[in-house]
JSON list of C-alpha atoms in Angstrom, two decimals:
[
{"chain": "A", "resi": 93, "resn": "MET", "atom": "CA", "xyz": [-6.92, 0.91, -11.57]},
{"chain": "A", "resi": 94, "resn": "ILE", "atom": "CA", "xyz": [-4.11, -1.51, -10.75]},
{"chain": "A", "resi": 95, "resn": "ARG", "atom": "CA", "xyz": [-2.43, -2.96, -13.79]},
{"chain": "A", "resi": 96, "resn": "ILE", "atom": "CA", "xyz": [-2.19, -6.71, -14.22]},
{"chain": "A", "resi": 97, "resn": "ARG", "atom": "CA", "xyz": [1.24, -8.03, -15.06]},
{"chain": "A", "resi": 98, "resn": "TRP", "atom": "CA", "xyz": [3.08, -11.30, -14.56]},
{"chain": "A", "resi": 99, "resn": "TYR", "atom": "CA", "xyz": [6.00, -11.90, -12.24]},
{"chain": "A", "resi": 100, "resn": "ALA", "atom": "CA", "xyz": [6.45, -15.58, -11.48]},
{"chain": "A", "resi": 101, "resn": "PRO", "atom": "CA", "xyz": [9.04, -15.46, -8.63]},
{"chain": "A", "resi": 102, "resn": "LEU", "atom": "CA", "xyz": [6.74, -13.28, -6.54]},
{"chain": "A", "resi": 103, "resn": "PHE", "atom": "CA", "xyz": [3.86, -15.67, -7.09]},
{"chain": "A", "resi": 104, "resn": "VAL", "atom": "CA", "xyz": [6.03, -18.53, -5.80]},
{"chain": "A", "resi": 105, "resn": "PHE", "atom": "CA", "xyz": [7.00, -16.48, -2.74]},
{"chain": "A", "resi": 106, "resn": "TYR", "atom": "CA", "xyz": [3.44, -15.55, -1.90]},
{"chain": "A", "resi": 107, "resn": "TRP", "atom": "CA", "xyz": [2.31, -19.14, -2.34]},
{"chain": "A", "resi": 108, "resn": "MET", "atom": "CA", "xyz": [4.92, -20.22, 0.21]},
{"chain": "A", "resi": 109, "resn": "ILE", "atom": "CA", "xyz": [3.75, -17.80, 2.89]},
{"chain": "A", "resi": 110, "resn": "SER", "atom": "CA", "xyz": [0.02, -18.29, 2.22]},
{"chain": "A", "resi": 111, "resn": "LEU", "atom": "CA", "xyz": [-0.53, -22.02, 2.18]},
{"chain": "A", "resi": 112, "resn": "HIS", "atom": "CA", "xyz": [-3.82, -21.51, 4.01]},
{"chain": "A", "resi": 113, "resn": "ALA", "atom": "CA", "xyz": [-5.27, -19.47, 1.15]},
{"chain": "A", "resi": 114, "resn": "ASN", "atom": "CA", "xyz": [-6.62, -20.83, -2.11]},
{"chain": "A", "resi": 115, "resn": "ALA", "atom": "CA", "xyz": [-4.88, -20.61, -5.47]},
{"chain": "A", "resi": 116, "resn": "GLN", "atom": "CA", "xyz": [-7.13, -17.84, -6.73]},
{"chain": "A", "resi": 117, "resn": "GLU", "atom": "CA", "xyz": [-6.27, -15.61, -3.76]},
{"chain": "A", "resi": 118, "resn": "ASN", "atom": "CA", "xyz": [-2.57, -16.35, -4.17]},
{"chain": "A", "resi": 119, "resn": "SER", "atom": "CA", "xyz": [-2.67, -15.29, -7.81]},
{"chain": "A", "resi": 120, "resn": "SER", "atom": "CA", "xyz": [-4.56, -12.09, -7.02]},
{"chain": "A", "resi": 121, "resn": "ALA", "atom": "CA", "xyz": [-2.22, -11.23, -4.15]},
{"chain": "A", "resi": 122, "resn": "ALA", "atom": "CA", "xyz": [0.83, -11.70, -6.33]},
{"chain": "A", "resi": 123, "resn": "THR", "atom": "CA", "xyz": [-0.73, -9.53, -9.03]},
{"chain": "A", "resi": 124, "resn": "LEU", "atom": "CA", "xyz": [-1.47, -6.67, -6.63]},
{"chain": "A", "resi": 125, "resn": "ILE", "atom": "CA", "xyz": [1.99, -6.66, -5.10]},
{"chain": "A", "resi": 126, "resn": "ARG", "atom": "CA", "xyz": [4.04, -7.05, -8.25]},
{"chain": "A", "resi": 127, "resn": "ASP", "atom": "CA", "xyz": [2.06, -4.21, -9.85]},
{"chain": "A", "resi": 128, "resn": "ILE", "atom": "CA", "xyz": [3.49, -1.81, -7.27]},
{"chain": "A", "resi": 129, "resn": "TYR", "atom": "CA", "xyz": [6.90, -2.61, -8.72]},
{"chain": "A", "resi": 130, "resn": "SER", "atom": "CA", "xyz": [5.68, -2.59, -12.32]},
{"chain": "A", "resi": 131, "resn": "ASN", "atom": "CA", "xyz": [4.01, 0.79, -11.90]},
{"chain": "A", "resi": 132, "resn": "TRP", "atom": "CA", "xyz": [7.19, 2.26, -10.42]},
{"chain": "A", "resi": 133, "resn": "PHE", "atom": "CA", "xyz": [9.32, 0.83, -13.22]},
{"chain": "A", "resi": 134, "resn": "ASN", "atom": "CA", "xyz": [7.08, 2.00, -16.05]},
{"chain": "A", "resi": 135, "resn": "ASP", "atom": "CA", "xyz": [5.96, 5.35, -14.65]},
{"chain": "A", "resi": 136, "resn": "ARG", "atom": "CA", "xyz": [9.36, 6.85, -13.79]},
{"chain": "A", "resi": 137, "resn": "PRO", "atom": "CA", "xyz": [9.80, 10.30, -15.39]},
{"chain": "A", "resi": 138, "resn": "PHE", "atom": "CA", "xyz": [12.16, 10.09, -18.33]},
{"chain": "A", "resi": 139, "resn": "ALA", "atom": "CA", "xyz": [14.47, 12.66, -16.75]},
{"chain": "A", "resi": 140, "resn": "TYR", "atom": "CA", "xyz": [14.92, 10.40, -13.74]},
{"chain": "A", "resi": 141, "resn": "GLN", "atom": "CA", "xyz": [15.71, 7.15, -15.47]},
{"chain": "A", "resi": 142, "resn": "GLU", "atom": "CA", "xyz": [18.76, 6.96, -13.21]},
{"chain": "A", "resi": 143, "resn": "CYS", "atom": "CA", "xyz": [16.32, 5.88, -10.50]},
{"chain": "A", "resi": 144, "resn": "ASP", "atom": "CA", "xyz": [17.30, 2.28, -11.00]},
{"chain": "A", "resi": 145, "resn": "THR", "atom": "CA", "xyz": [16.46, 0.86, -7.55]},
{"chain": "A", "resi": 146, "resn": "PHE", "atom": "CA", "xyz": [13.05, 0.08, -6.11]},
{"chain": "A", "resi": 147, "resn": "PHE", "atom": "CA", "xyz": [13.12, 0.69, -2.35]},
{"chain": "A", "resi": 148, "resn": "TYR", "atom": "CA", "xyz": [10.54, -0.92, -0.06]},
{"chain": "A", "resi": 149, "resn": "SER", "atom": "CA", "xyz": [10.17, -1.42, 3.69]},
{"chain": "A", "resi": 150, "resn": "ASP", "atom": "CA", "xyz": [10.01, -4.82, 5.31]},
{"chain": "A", "resi": 151, "resn": "LYS", "atom": "CA", "xyz": [6.65, -4.10, 6.94]},
{"chain": "A", "resi": 152, "resn": "VAL", "atom": "CA", "xyz": [3.89, -1.58, 7.48]},
{"chain": "A", "resi": 153, "resn": "ASP", "atom": "CA", "xyz": [4.03, 0.63, 10.58]},
{"chain": "A", "resi": 154, "resn": "THR", "atom": "CA", "xyz": [1.99, -0.92, 13.41]},
{"chain": "A", "resi": 155, "resn": "ALA", "atom": "CA", "xyz": [0.66, 2.53, 14.37]},
{"chain": "A", "resi": 156, "resn": "ILE", "atom": "CA", "xyz": [-0.84, 2.91, 10.89]},
{"chain": "A", "resi": 157, "resn": "MET", "atom": "CA", "xyz": [-2.48, -0.51, 11.03]},
{"chain": "A", "resi": 158, "resn": "ASN", "atom": "CA", "xyz": [-3.94, 0.36, 14.44]},
{"chain": "A", "resi": 159, "resn": "LYS", "atom": "CA", "xyz": [-5.56, 3.46, 12.90]},
{"chain": "A", "resi": 160, "resn": "VAL", "atom": "CA", "xyz": [-6.87, 1.38, 10.01]},
{"chain": "A", "resi": 161, "resn": "LYS", "atom": "CA", "xyz": [-8.37, -1.09, 12.48]},
{"chain": "A", "resi": 162, "resn": "ALA", "atom": "CA", "xyz": [-9.89, 1.69, 14.59]},
{"chain": "A", "resi": 163, "resn": "ASN", "atom": "CA", "xyz": [-11.50, 3.31, 11.54]},
{"chain": "A", "resi": 164, "resn": "PHE", "atom": "CA", "xyz": [-12.84, 0.01, 10.30]},
{"chain": "A", "resi": 165, "resn": "LEU", "atom": "CA", "xyz": [-14.38, -0.80, 13.69]},
{"chain": "A", "resi": 166, "resn": "SER", "atom": "CA", "xyz": [-15.88, 2.66, 14.14]},
{"chain": "A", "resi": 167, "resn": "ASP", "atom": "CA", "xyz": [-17.62, 2.80, 10.76]},
{"chain": "A", "resi": 168, "resn": "LYS", "atom": "CA", "xyz": [-20.49, 0.49, 9.87]},
{"chain": "A", "resi": 169, "resn": "GLU", "atom": "CA", "xyz": [-20.46, 1.47, 6.21]},
{"chain": "A", "resi": 170, "resn": "PHE", "atom": "CA", "xyz": [-18.09, 3.05, 3.71]},
{"chain": "A", "resi": 171, "resn": "LYS", "atom": "CA", "xyz": [-18.88, 5.51, 0.94]},
{"chain": "A", "resi": 172, "resn": "GLU", "atom": "CA", "xyz": [-18.01, 4.15, -2.47]},
{"chain": "A", "resi": 173, "resn": "TRP", "atom": "CA", "xyz": [-15.66, 5.89, -4.89]},
{"chain": "A", "resi": 174, "resn": "ASP", "atom": "CA", "xyz": [-16.79, 6.63, -8.43]},
{"chain": "A", "resi": 175, "resn": "PRO", "atom": "CA", "xyz": [-13.74, 7.00, -10.72]},
{"chain": "A", "resi": 176, "resn": "ASP", "atom": "CA", "xyz": [-15.84, 8.57, -13.46]},
{"chain": "A", "resi": 177, "resn": "GLN", "atom": "CA", "xyz": [-16.99, 11.36, -11.16]},
{"chain": "A", "resi": 178, "resn": "ALA", "atom": "CA", "xyz": [-13.73, 11.41, -9.17]},
{"chain": "A", "resi": 179, "resn": "ALA", "atom": "CA", "xyz": [-15.82, 11.67, -6.04]},
{"chain": "A", "resi": 180, "resn": "TYR", "atom": "CA", "xyz": [-17.58, 9.64, -3.38]},
{"chain": "A", "resi": 181, "resn": "VAL", "atom": "CA", "xyz": [-21.17, 8.71, -4.14]},
{"chain": "A", "resi": 182, "resn": "LYS", "atom": "CA", "xyz": [-24.26, 7.85, -2.09]},
{"chain": "A", "resi": 183, "resn": "ARG", "atom": "CA", "xyz": [-23.75, 4.12, -2.51]},
{"chain": "A", "resi": 184, "resn": "LYS", "atom": "CA", "xyz": [-22.20, 2.51, 0.54]},
{"chain": "A", "resi": 185, "resn": "THR", "atom": "CA", "xyz": [-20.42, -0.77, 1.21]},
{"chain": "A", "resi": 186, "resn": "ARG", "atom": "CA", "xyz": [-21.48, -2.71, 4.32]},
{"chain": "A", "resi": 187, "resn": "PHE", "atom": "CA", "xyz": [-20.08, -5.84, 5.95]},
{"chain": "A", "resi": 188, "resn": "THR", "atom": "CA", "xyz": [-21.62, -8.59, 8.06]},
{"chain": "A", "resi": 189, "resn": "LEU", "atom": "CA", "xyz": [-20.46, -9.24, 11.63]},
{"chain": "A", "resi": 190, "resn": "GLU", "atom": "CA", "xyz": [-18.65, -12.38, 10.47]},
{"chain": "A", "resi": 191, "resn": "GLU", "atom": "CA", "xyz": [-16.85, -10.46, 7.71]},
{"chain": "A", "resi": 192, "resn": "ARG", "atom": "CA", "xyz": [-15.85, -7.70, 10.12]},
{"chain": "A", "resi": 193, "resn": "ARG", "atom": "CA", "xyz": [-14.39, -10.20, 12.57]},
{"chain": "A", "resi": 194, "resn": "TYR", "atom": "CA", "xyz": [-12.41, -11.82, 9.79]},
{"chain": "A", "resi": 195, "resn": "ILE", "atom": "CA", "xyz": [-10.99, -8.50, 8.55]},
{"chain": "A", "resi": 196, "resn": "VAL", "atom": "CA", "xyz": [-10.00, -7.43, 12.08]},
{"chain": "A", "resi": 197, "resn": "ALA", "atom": "CA", "xyz": [-8.19, -10.74, 12.62]},
{"chain": "A", "resi": 198, "resn": "GLN", "atom": "CA", "xyz": [-6.33, -10.33, 9.32]},
{"chain": "A", "resi": 199, "resn": "LEU", "atom": "CA", "xyz": [-5.33, -6.74, 10.17]},
{"chain": "A", "resi": 200, "resn": "ASP", "atom": "CA", "xyz": [-3.78, -8.01, 13.40]},
{"chain": "A", "resi": 201, "resn": "LEU", "atom": "CA", "xyz": [-1.80, -10.60, 11.44]},
{"chain": "A", "resi": 202, "resn": "ILE", "atom": "CA", "xyz": [-0.42, -7.91, 9.10]},
{"chain": "A", "resi": 203, "resn": "LYS", "atom": "CA", "xyz": [1.19, -6.16, 12.08]},
{"chain": "A", "resi": 204, "resn": "ASN", "atom": "CA", "xyz": [3.57, -9.10, 12.53]},
{"chain": "A", "resi": 205, "resn": "MET", "atom": "CA", "xyz": [4.24, -9.82, 8.86]},
{"chain": "A", "resi": 206, "resn": "LYS", "atom": "CA", "xyz": [7.54, -8.93, 7.19]},
{"chain": "A", "resi": 207, "resn": "TRP", "atom": "CA", "xyz": [8.53, -8.95, 3.54]},
{"chain": "A", "resi": 208, "resn": "PRO", "atom": "CA", "xyz": [11.83, -10.60, 2.57]},
{"chain": "A", "resi": 209, "resn": "ALA", "atom": "CA", "xyz": [14.71, -9.05, 0.66]},
{"chain": "A", "resi": 210, "resn": "LYS", "atom": "CA", "xyz": [15.04, -9.40, -3.12]},
{"chain": "A", "resi": 211, "resn": "MET", "atom": "CA", "xyz": [11.32, -9.63, -3.84]},
{"chain": "A", "resi": 212, "resn": "PHE", "atom": "CA", "xyz": [11.82, -7.86, -7.19]},
{"chain": "A", "resi": 213, "resn": "PRO", "atom": "CA", "xyz": [14.65, -7.28, -9.68]},
{"chain": "A", "resi": 214, "resn": "PHE", "atom": "CA", "xyz": [16.67, -4.13, -8.94]},
{"chain": "A", "resi": 215, "resn": "ALA", "atom": "CA", "xyz": [14.98, -3.81, -5.54]},
{"chain": "A", "resi": 216, "resn": "TYR", "atom": "CA", "xyz": [16.34, -3.12, -2.07]},
{"chain": "A", "resi": 217, "resn": "MET", "atom": "CA", "xyz": [14.51, -3.85, 1.18]},
{"chain": "A", "resi": 218, "resn": "ILE", "atom": "CA", "xyz": [14.93, -1.36, 4.05]},
{"chain": "A", "resi": 219, "resn": "PRO", "atom": "CA", "xyz": [13.91, -2.23, 7.64]},
{"chain": "A", "resi": 220, "resn": "LEU", "atom": "CA", "xyz": [11.09, 0.11, 8.63]},
{"chain": "A", "resi": 221, "resn": "GLU", "atom": "CA", "xyz": [12.98, 1.58, 11.57]},
{"chain": "A", "resi": 222, "resn": "LYS", "atom": "CA", "xyz": [15.80, 2.65, 9.26]},
{"chain": "A", "resi": 223, "resn": "VAL", "atom": "CA", "xyz": [13.63, 4.43, 6.67]},
{"chain": "A", "resi": 224, "resn": "ASP", "atom": "CA", "xyz": [13.45, 7.83, 8.39]},
{"chain": "A", "resi": 225, "resn": "PRO", "atom": "CA", "xyz": [17.19, 8.00, 9.26]},
{"chain": "A", "resi": 226, "resn": "LEU", "atom": "CA", "xyz": [18.05, 7.04, 5.69]},
{"chain": "A", "resi": 227, "resn": "LEU", "atom": "CA", "xyz": [15.76, 9.71, 4.23]},
{"chain": "A", "resi": 228, "resn": "THR", "atom": "CA", "xyz": [17.25, 12.35, 6.55]},
{"chain": "A", "resi": 229, "resn": "LYS", "atom": "CA", "xyz": [20.76, 11.30, 5.58]},
{"chain": "A", "resi": 230, "resn": "THR", "atom": "CA", "xyz": [19.82, 11.45, 1.90]},
{"chain": "A", "resi": 231, "resn": "ASP", "atom": "CA", "xyz": [18.25, 14.89, 2.25]},
{"chain": "A", "resi": 232, "resn": "GLN", "atom": "CA", "xyz": [21.36, 16.26, 3.97]},
{"chain": "A", "resi": 233, "resn": "SER", "atom": "CA", "xyz": [23.80, 14.65, 1.55]},
{"chain": "A", "resi": 234, "resn": "LYS", "atom": "CA", "xyz": [25.55, 16.20, -1.43]},
{"chain": "A", "resi": 235, "resn": "LEU", "atom": "CA", "xyz": [23.75, 14.00, -3.91]},
{"chain": "A", "resi": 236, "resn": "LYS", "atom": "CA", "xyz": [22.25, 15.60, -7.00]},
{"chain": "A", "resi": 237, "resn": "PRO", "atom": "CA", "xyz": [18.56, 16.56, -6.67]},
{"chain": "A", "resi": 238, "resn": "GLN", "atom": "CA", "xyz": [17.61, 13.84, -9.15]},
{"chain": "A", "resi": 239, "resn": "GLN", "atom": "CA", "xyz": [19.37, 11.24, -7.01]},
{"chain": "A", "resi": 240, "resn": "LYS", "atom": "CA", "xyz": [17.62, 12.45, -3.87]},
{"chain": "A", "resi": 241, "resn": "ILE", "atom": "CA", "xyz": [14.27, 12.14, -5.59]},
{"chain": "A", "resi": 242, "resn": "CYS", "atom": "CA", "xyz": [15.11, 8.53, -6.34]},
{"chain": "A", "resi": 243, "resn": "MET", "atom": "CA", "xyz": [15.06, 7.73, -2.63]},
{"chain": "A", "resi": 244, "resn": "GLU", "atom": "CA", "xyz": [11.41, 6.75, -2.61]},
{"chain": "A", "resi": 245, "resn": "VAL", "atom": "CA", "xyz": [10.47, 4.00, -0.15]},
{"chain": "A", "resi": 246, "resn": "HIS", "atom": "CA", "xyz": [7.29, 2.04, -0.79]},
{"chain": "A", "resi": 247, "resn": "HIS", "atom": "CA", "xyz": [5.17, 0.44, 1.93]},
{"chain": "A", "resi": 248, "resn": "PHE", "atom": "CA", "xyz": [2.52, -2.20, 1.25]},
{"chain": "A", "resi": 249, "resn": "SER", "atom": "CA", "xyz": [0.55, -4.76, 3.20]},
{"chain": "A", "resi": 250, "resn": "SER", "atom": "CA", "xyz": [-0.43, -8.31, 2.51]},
{"chain": "A", "resi": 251, "resn": "PRO", "atom": "CA", "xyz": [-3.77, -8.22, 0.64]},
{"chain": "A", "resi": 252, "resn": "ILE", "atom": "CA", "xyz": [-6.91, -9.40, 2.45]},
{"chain": "A", "resi": 253, "resn": "PHE", "atom": "CA", "xyz": [-9.58, -11.00, 0.26]},
{"chain": "A", "resi": 254, "resn": "LEU", "atom": "CA", "xyz": [-13.29, -11.29, 0.86]},
{"chain": "A", "resi": 255, "resn": "ARG", "atom": "CA", "xyz": [-16.47, -12.48, -0.86]},
{"chain": "A", "resi": 256, "resn": "ASN", "atom": "CA", "xyz": [-15.01, -15.15, -3.09]},
{"chain": "A", "resi": 257, "resn": "ASN", "atom": "CA", "xyz": [-12.02, -13.04, -4.10]},
{"chain": "A", "resi": 258, "resn": "THR", "atom": "CA", "xyz": [-14.12, -10.14, -5.42]},
{"chain": "A", "resi": 259, "resn": "LEU", "atom": "CA", "xyz": [-13.12, -7.63, -2.73]},
{"chain": "A", "resi": 260, "resn": "CYS", "atom": "CA", "xyz": [-9.62, -6.86, -1.50]},
{"chain": "A", "resi": 261, "resn": "PHE", "atom": "CA", "xyz": [-8.33, -4.77, 1.44]},
{"chain": "A", "resi": 262, "resn": "PHE", "atom": "CA", "xyz": [-4.88, -3.35, 0.69]},
{"chain": "A", "resi": 263, "resn": "TYR", "atom": "CA", "xyz": [-2.53, -0.69, 2.08]},
{"chain": "A", "resi": 264, "resn": "LEU", "atom": "CA", "xyz": [-0.16, 1.35, -0.10]},
{"chain": "A", "resi": 265, "resn": "GLY", "atom": "CA", "xyz": [2.18, 4.02, 1.21]},
{"chain": "A", "resi": 266, "resn": "LYS", "atom": "CA", "xyz": [5.27, 5.97, 0.22]},
{"chain": "A", "resi": 267, "resn": "SER", "atom": "CA", "xyz": [8.04, 7.87, 2.03]},
{"chain": "A", "resi": 268, "resn": "THR", "atom": "CA", "xyz": [10.32, 10.43, 0.37]},
{"chain": "A", "resi": 269, "resn": "ILE", "atom": "CA", "xyz": [12.55, 13.31, 1.48]},
{"chain": "A", "resi": 270, "resn": "PHE", "atom": "CA", "xyz": [9.57, 15.61, 0.88]},
{"chain": "A", "resi": 271, "resn": "SER", "atom": "CA", "xyz": [6.63, 13.81, 2.42]},
{"chain": "A", "resi": 272, "resn": "LYS", "atom": "CA", "xyz": [4.98, 10.61, 3.57]},
{"chain": "A", "resi": 273, "resn": "GLU", "atom": "CA", "xyz": [1.57, 9.30, 2.65]},
{"chain": "A", "resi": 274, "resn": "GLY", "atom": "CA", "xyz": [-0.52, 6.20, 2.68]},
{"chain": "A", "resi": 275, "resn": "ALA", "atom": "CA", "xyz": [-4.00, 4.84, 2.03]},
{"chain": "A", "resi": 276, "resn": "PHE", "atom": "CA", "xyz": [-5.86, 1.70, 2.99]},
{"chain": "A", "resi": 277, "resn": "TRP", "atom": "CA", "xyz": [-8.49, 1.02, 0.34]},
{"chain": "A", "resi": 278, "resn": "ILE", "atom": "CA", "xyz": [-11.09, -1.58, -0.42]},
{"chain": "A", "resi": 279, "resn": "TYR", "atom": "CA", "xyz": [-10.72, -2.72, -4.02]},
{"chain": "A", "resi": 280, "resn": "GLU", "atom": "CA", "xyz": [-13.30, -4.48, -6.17]},
{"chain": "A", "resi": 281, "resn": "LYS", "atom": "CA", "xyz": [-12.46, -6.82, -9.02]},
{"chain": "A", "resi": 282, "resn": "ILE", "atom": "CA", "xyz": [-14.22, -5.69, -12.19]},
{"chain": "A", "resi": 283, "resn": "GLU", "atom": "CA", "xyz": [-13.60, -7.55, -15.45]},
{"chain": "A", "resi": 284, "resn": "GLY", "atom": "CA", "xyz": [-10.33, -8.96, -14.15]},
{"chain": "A", "resi": 285, "resn": "GLU", "atom": "CA", "xyz": [-8.95, -5.68, -12.82]},
{"chain": "A", "resi": 286, "resn": "TRP", "atom": "CA", "xyz": [-8.80, -4.36, -9.28]},
{"chain": "A", "resi": 287, "resn": "LYS", "atom": "CA", "xyz": [-10.43, -0.93, -8.96]},
{"chain": "A", "resi": 288, "resn": "ARG", "atom": "CA", "xyz": [-10.89, 1.33, -5.94]},
{"chain": "A", "resi": 289, "resn": "LEU", "atom": "CA", "xyz": [-14.21, 0.87, -4.20]},
{"chain": "A", "resi": 290, "resn": "ALA", "atom": "CA", "xyz": [-13.98, 2.64, -0.82]},
{"chain": "A", "resi": 291, "resn": "SER", "atom": "CA", "xyz": [-11.38, 4.18, 1.48]},
{"chain": "A", "resi": 292, "resn": "ILE", "atom": "CA", "xyz": [-10.92, 3.12, 5.10]},
{"chain": "A", "resi": 293, "resn": "TYR", "atom": "CA", "xyz": [-7.96, 5.33, 6.05]},
{"chain": "A", "resi": 294, "resn": "GLU", "atom": "CA", "xyz": [-5.76, 7.92, 4.31]},
{"chain": "A", "resi": 295, "resn": "TRP", "atom": "CA", "xyz": [-3.00, 10.11, 5.69]},
{"chain": "A", "resi": 296, "resn": "SER", "atom": "CA", "xyz": [-0.23, 12.46, 4.62]},
{"chain": "A", "resi": 297, "resn": "VAL", "atom": "CA", "xyz": [2.53, 14.44, 6.32]},
{"chain": "A", "resi": 298, "resn": "ALA", "atom": "CA", "xyz": [5.08, 16.88, 4.88]},
{"chain": "A", "resi": 299, "resn": "ASN", "atom": "CA", "xyz": [8.66, 16.56, 6.06]},
{"chain": "A", "resi": 300, "resn": "THR", "atom": "CA", "xyz": [9.84, 20.16, 6.02]},
{"chain": "A", "resi": 301, "resn": "GLY", "atom": "CA", "xyz": [8.86, 23.76, 6.76]},
{"chain": "A", "resi": 302, "resn": "LYS", "atom": "CA", "xyz": [5.37, 24.86, 7.66]},
{"chain": "A", "resi": 303, "resn": "TYR", "atom": "CA", "xyz": [3.92, 21.64, 6.25]},
{"chain": "A", "resi": 304, "resn": "ASN", "atom": "CA", "xyz": [5.54, 19.52, 8.93]},
{"chain": "A", "resi": 305, "resn": "LYS", "atom": "CA", "xyz": [2.16, 18.52, 10.31]},
{"chain": "A", "resi": 306, "resn": "GLU", "atom": "CA", "xyz": [0.21, 15.34, 9.80]},
{"chain": "A", "resi": 307, "resn": "ILE", "atom": "CA", "xyz": [-2.96, 15.59, 7.72]},
{"chain": "A", "resi": 308, "resn": "ASP", "atom": "CA", "xyz": [-5.56, 13.00, 8.71]},
{"chain": "A", "resi": 309, "resn": "PHE", "atom": "CA", "xyz": [-8.19, 13.15, 5.94]},
{"chain": "A", "resi": 310, "resn": "PHE", "atom": "CA", "xyz": [-10.76, 11.46, 8.17]},
{"chain": "A", "resi": 311, "resn": "ASN", "atom": "CA", "xyz": [-10.32, 13.88, 11.10]},
{"chain": "A", "resi": 312, "resn": "ILE", "atom": "CA", "xyz": [-9.78, 17.35, 9.61]},
{"chain": "A", "resi": 313, "resn": "PRO", "atom": "CA", "xyz": [-10.52, 20.13, 12.18]}
]
């Protein structure tokens, strides 16, 4: 579940870059994105309250979006996620040809989209190409372990809405000195809250030792 909070400046920003979308979509997009920041701020372990900066990249890796697009085009239906069972169920989500064309076009647009600096309070934007060098530098530095853990870079896409703002396609990822991961999910709005419906693409890779190998959850040998 993604929590609903209010952050007016972000709403204004998203309205400026999405003049083609309706007001309802703008509000939902702002809610989804600002909740990434709110969740980070409220869920920090007490011992690491010195993590006072929210790091995020200016865009999502094009290679990841290409994999998302390939998965979406190759699958005609997607197994739905049941949070109560914590498992996929037999129900499946399907899309019309018109809907699929629209989603593909929007995925292509995301590849060229960049987030600005200062989107949130106490936040710092890092160009995507500088994320890995910065994490390596942090890992090799003499900073305290707690400070190294604070170097957590978030990646997120512009939300894509469908079916009168009841479905949303959204990518969330994270890079740390230990690992990288990301997931592109379809969310469904239920009683005013966005909840996971189905997964299109998920991935994870460890940064060190024997785990330095990408794990593609959709193509496990």
